[in-house]
PDB file of C-alpha atoms in Angstrom:
ATOM      1  CA  MET U   1     -19.213  35.872  75.302  1.00 49.00           C
ATOM      2  CA  ALA U   2     -18.593  32.418  74.264  1.00 56.00           C
ATOM      3  CA  LEU U   3     -15.380  31.034  74.277  1.00 62.00           C
ATOM      4  CA  GLN U   4     -13.611  31.418  70.784  1.00 68.00           C
ATOM      5  CA  THR U   5     -11.240  28.821  69.175  1.00 76.00           C
ATOM      6  CA  PHE U   6      -8.624  30.220  67.126  1.00 78.00           C
ATOM      7  CA  THR U   7      -5.945  28.518  64.825  1.00 85.00           C
ATOM      8  CA  ALA U   8      -2.343  29.348  63.933  1.00 89.00           C
ATOM      9  CA  GLY U   9      -2.128  31.895  61.044  1.00 87.00           C
ATOM     10  CA  GLN U  10      -5.874  32.808  61.501  1.00 86.00           C
ATOM     11  CA  VAL U  11      -6.601  36.419  60.738  1.00 88.00           C
ATOM     12  CA  LEU U  12      -9.035  38.061  63.129  1.00 84.00           C
ATOM     13  CA  THR U  13     -11.653  40.321  62.048  1.00 86.00           C
ATOM     14  CA  ALA U  14     -12.469  43.702  63.873  1.00 86.00           C
ATOM     15  CA  ALA U  15     -15.619  42.276  65.226  1.00 82.00           C
ATOM     16  CA  GLN U  16     -13.692  39.381  66.768  1.00 78.00           C
ATOM     17  CA  GLN U  17     -11.070  41.627  68.274  1.00 78.00           C
ATOM     18  CA  ASN U  18     -13.930  43.990  69.885  1.00 74.00           C
ATOM     19  CA  ALA U  19     -15.754  41.078  70.985  1.00 71.00           C
ATOM     20  CA  LEU U  20     -12.545  39.685  72.853  1.00 69.00           C
ATOM     21  CA  GLN U  21     -11.740  43.304  74.199  1.00 66.00           C
ATOM     22  CA  SER U  22     -15.418  43.924  75.424  1.00 61.00           C
ATOM     23  CA  ASN U  23     -15.230  40.504  77.268  1.00 54.00           C
ATOM     24  CA  ASP U  24     -12.166  41.501  79.182  1.00 54.00           C
ATOM     25  CA  TYR U  25     -14.096  44.207  80.859  1.00 57.00           C
ATOM     26  CA  ASN U  26     -17.721  43.439  80.809  1.00 64.00           C
ATOM     27  CA  GLN U  27     -18.376  39.659  81.658  1.00 74.00           C
ATOM     28  CA  THR U  28     -21.521  38.304  80.451  1.00 85.00           C
ATOM     29  CA  VAL U  29     -24.044  38.277  83.362  1.00 89.00           C
ATOM     30  CA  SER U  30     -26.473  35.562  84.134  1.00 92.00           C
ATOM     31  CA  THR U  31     -29.046  36.505  86.634  1.00 95.00           C
ATOM     32  CA  LYS U  32     -30.779  33.602  88.576  1.00 97.00           C
ATOM     33  CA  THR U  33     -33.799  34.133  91.030  1.00 96.00           C
ATOM     34  CA  VAL U  34     -34.164  30.371  92.074  1.00 97.00           C
ATOM     35  CA  SER U  35     -31.499  27.872  93.085  1.00 97.00           C
ATOM     36  CA  TYR U  36     -29.195  27.173  90.166  1.00 97.00           C
ATOM     37  CA  VAL U  37     -26.993  24.081  89.097  1.00 97.00           C
ATOM     38  CA  LEU U  38     -23.858  25.438  87.053  1.00 96.00           C
ATOM     39  CA  THR U  39     -23.584  24.487  83.533  1.00 95.00           C
ATOM     40  CA  ALA U  40     -20.424  24.497  81.314  1.00 94.00           C
ATOM     41  CA  ALA U  41     -21.564  27.655  79.583  1.00 92.00           C
ATOM     42  CA  ASP U  42     -21.052  29.602  82.947  1.00 93.00           C
ATOM     43  CA  LYS U  43     -17.391  29.388  82.311  1.00 92.00           C
ATOM     44  CA  GLY U  44     -15.893  33.005  82.460  1.00 89.00           C
ATOM     45  CA  THR U  45     -18.962  34.705  83.249  1.00 91.00           C
ATOM     46  CA  ARG U  46     -20.632  36.162  86.245  1.00 93.00           C
ATOM     47  CA  VAL U  47     -23.697  34.359  87.903  1.00 96.00           C
ATOM     48  CA  ALA U  48     -25.698  36.817  89.778  1.00 96.00           C
ATOM     49  CA  MET U  49     -28.464  35.496  92.394  1.00 97.00           C
ATOM     50  CA  ASN U  50     -31.273  37.819  92.948  1.00 97.00           C
ATOM     51  CA  SER U  51     -33.871  36.415  95.299  1.00 97.00           C
ATOM     52  CA  ALA U  52     -35.471  37.519  98.651  1.00 97.00           C
ATOM     53  CA  SER U  53     -35.396  33.766  99.772  1.00 97.00           C
ATOM     54  CA  ALA U  54     -32.495  31.561 100.406  1.00 97.00           C
ATOM     55  CA  THR U  55     -31.056  29.827  97.275  1.00 97.00           C
ATOM     56  CA  THR U  56     -28.068  27.574  96.308  1.00 97.00           C
ATOM     57  CA  ILE U  57     -25.612  27.422  93.569  1.00 97.00           C
ATOM     58  CA  THR U  58     -24.718  23.552  93.094  1.00 97.00           C
ATOM     59  CA  VAL U  59     -21.117  22.935  91.695  1.00 96.00           C
ATOM     60  CA  ASN U  60     -20.853  19.385  89.830  1.00 96.00           C
ATOM     61  CA  THR U  61     -17.891  17.462  88.301  1.00 94.00           C
ATOM     62  CA  SER U  62     -16.697  17.376  84.803  1.00 94.00           C
ATOM     63  CA  LEU U  63     -18.189  20.904  83.583  1.00 95.00           C
ATOM     64  CA  PHE U  64     -15.025  22.784  84.015  1.00 95.00           C
ATOM     65  CA  ALA U  65     -11.213  22.199  83.514  1.00 95.00           C
ATOM     66  CA  ALA U  66      -8.324  23.274  85.587  1.00 96.00           C
ATOM     67  CA  GLY U  67      -7.982  26.834  85.649  1.00 95.00           C
ATOM     68  CA  ASP U  68     -11.331  27.945  84.523  1.00 94.00           C
ATOM     69  CA  THR U  69     -13.001  30.406  86.606  1.00 94.00           C
ATOM     70  CA  LEU U  70     -16.386  32.162  87.058  1.00 94.00           C
ATOM     71  CA  TRP U  71     -17.757  35.046  89.406  1.00 95.00           C
ATOM     72  CA  ILE U  72     -20.613  34.363  91.880  1.00 96.00           C
ATOM     73  CA  GLN U  73     -22.443  37.227  93.541  1.00 96.00           C
ATOM     74  CA  ASN U  74     -25.508  37.601  95.346  1.00 97.00           C
ATOM     75  CA  ILE U  75     -27.603  40.823  94.933  1.00 97.00           C
ATOM     76  CA  GLY U  76     -30.743  39.487  96.473  1.00 97.00           C
ATOM     77  CA  ALA U  77     -31.874  39.893 100.095  1.00 97.00           C
ATOM     78  CA  GLY U  78     -31.849  35.741 100.699  1.00 97.00           C
ATOM     79  CA  THR U  79     -28.737  34.038 101.593  1.00 97.00           C
ATOM     80  CA  CYS U  80     -27.100  32.422  98.340  1.00 97.00           C
ATOM     81  CA  THR U  81     -25.084  29.161  99.355  1.00 97.00           C
ATOM     82  CA  ILE U  82     -22.570  27.751  96.995  1.00 97.00           C
ATOM     83  CA  THR U  83     -23.005  23.910  97.663  1.00 95.00           C
ATOM     84  CA  ALA U  84     -20.717  21.075  96.386  1.00 93.00           C
ATOM     85  CA  GLY U  85     -22.972  18.653  94.176  1.00 93.00           C
ATOM     86  CA  THR U  86     -20.605  15.941  92.957  1.00 94.00           C
ATOM     87  CA  ALA U  87     -17.486  18.373  92.994  1.00 94.00           C
ATOM     88  CA  THR U  88     -15.598  19.531  95.843  1.00 94.00           C
ATOM     89  CA  VAL U  89     -15.556  23.479  96.817  1.00 95.00           C
ATOM     90  CA  THR U  90     -13.110  24.628  99.358  1.00 94.00           C
ATOM     91  CA  THR U  91     -12.634  28.156 100.723  1.00 93.00           C
ATOM     92  CA  SER U  92     -11.103  29.767 103.851  1.00 91.00           C
ATOM     93  CA  GLY U  93     -14.120  31.787 104.236  1.00 88.00           C
ATOM     94  CA  SER U  94     -17.620  31.024 104.010  1.00 92.00           C
ATOM     95  CA  LEU U  95     -19.846  29.555 101.122  1.00 95.00           C
ATOM     96  CA  ALA U  96     -22.964  31.221 102.340  1.00 96.00           C
ATOM     97  CA  LEU U  97     -23.211  34.785 100.472  1.00 97.00           C
ATOM     98  CA  ALA U  98     -25.227  37.286 102.135  1.00 97.00           C
ATOM     99  CA  GLN U  99     -26.760  40.192 100.129  1.00 97.00           C
ATOM    100  CA  TRP U 100     -23.725  41.971  98.169  1.00 97.00           C
ATOM    101  CA  GLY U 101     -21.626  38.928  98.856  1.00 96.00           C
ATOM    102  CA  GLY U 102     -19.649  37.307  95.927  1.00 96.00           C
ATOM    103  CA  GLY U 103     -16.311  35.972  94.736  1.00 95.00           C
ATOM    104  CA  SER U 104     -14.346  33.990  92.285  1.00 95.00           C
ATOM    105  CA  LEU U 105     -14.792  30.242  91.757  1.00 96.00           C
ATOM    106  CA  PHE U 106     -11.589  28.739  90.611  1.00 97.00           C
ATOM    107  CA  PHE U 107     -11.173  25.211  89.373  1.00 96.00           C
ATOM    108  CA  THR U 108      -8.009  23.113  90.124  1.00 97.00           C
ATOM    109  CA  SER U 109      -9.409  20.053  88.317  1.00 96.00           C
ATOM    110  CA  PRO U 110     -12.758  19.120  86.660  1.00 95.00           C
ATOM    111  CA  SER U 111     -13.764  17.790  90.294  1.00 96.00           C
ATOM    112  CA  ALA U 112     -12.465  20.460  92.693  1.00 96.00           C
ATOM    113  CA  ALA U 113     -12.731  24.163  92.981  1.00 97.00           C
ATOM    114  CA  ILE U 114     -11.599  26.998  95.425  1.00 97.00           C
ATOM    115  CA  PHE U 115     -13.993  29.862  96.325  1.00 96.00           C
ATOM    116  CA  PHE U 116     -12.309  33.198  96.942  1.00 96.00           C
ATOM    117  CA  SER U 117     -14.606  35.604  98.345  1.00 91.00           C
TER     118      SER U 117
END
């Protein structure tokens, strides 16, 4: 679900409330089969890599703000490596995800993220 902007005093429709609730439990999933560069539309979603070959997910600056998150998972047999394009990505673990590996990418600024596996 796309991020919605609300204004003070706005009355939410039942459809808007249902959409907000469903997103709390069911993230939008974008399945990729080749290496991928994250876009601003990936904020708050789950990016699933499904490839038998090695792939990368590249993280660039100025797409996300501090506090933005997204989930990355690898469901394919090939290793998926999270790579820093123009952004800095840090972790205490590995950025190479084996099959069924995944975690959360948390942005501390528009140019820096932490990967929590």
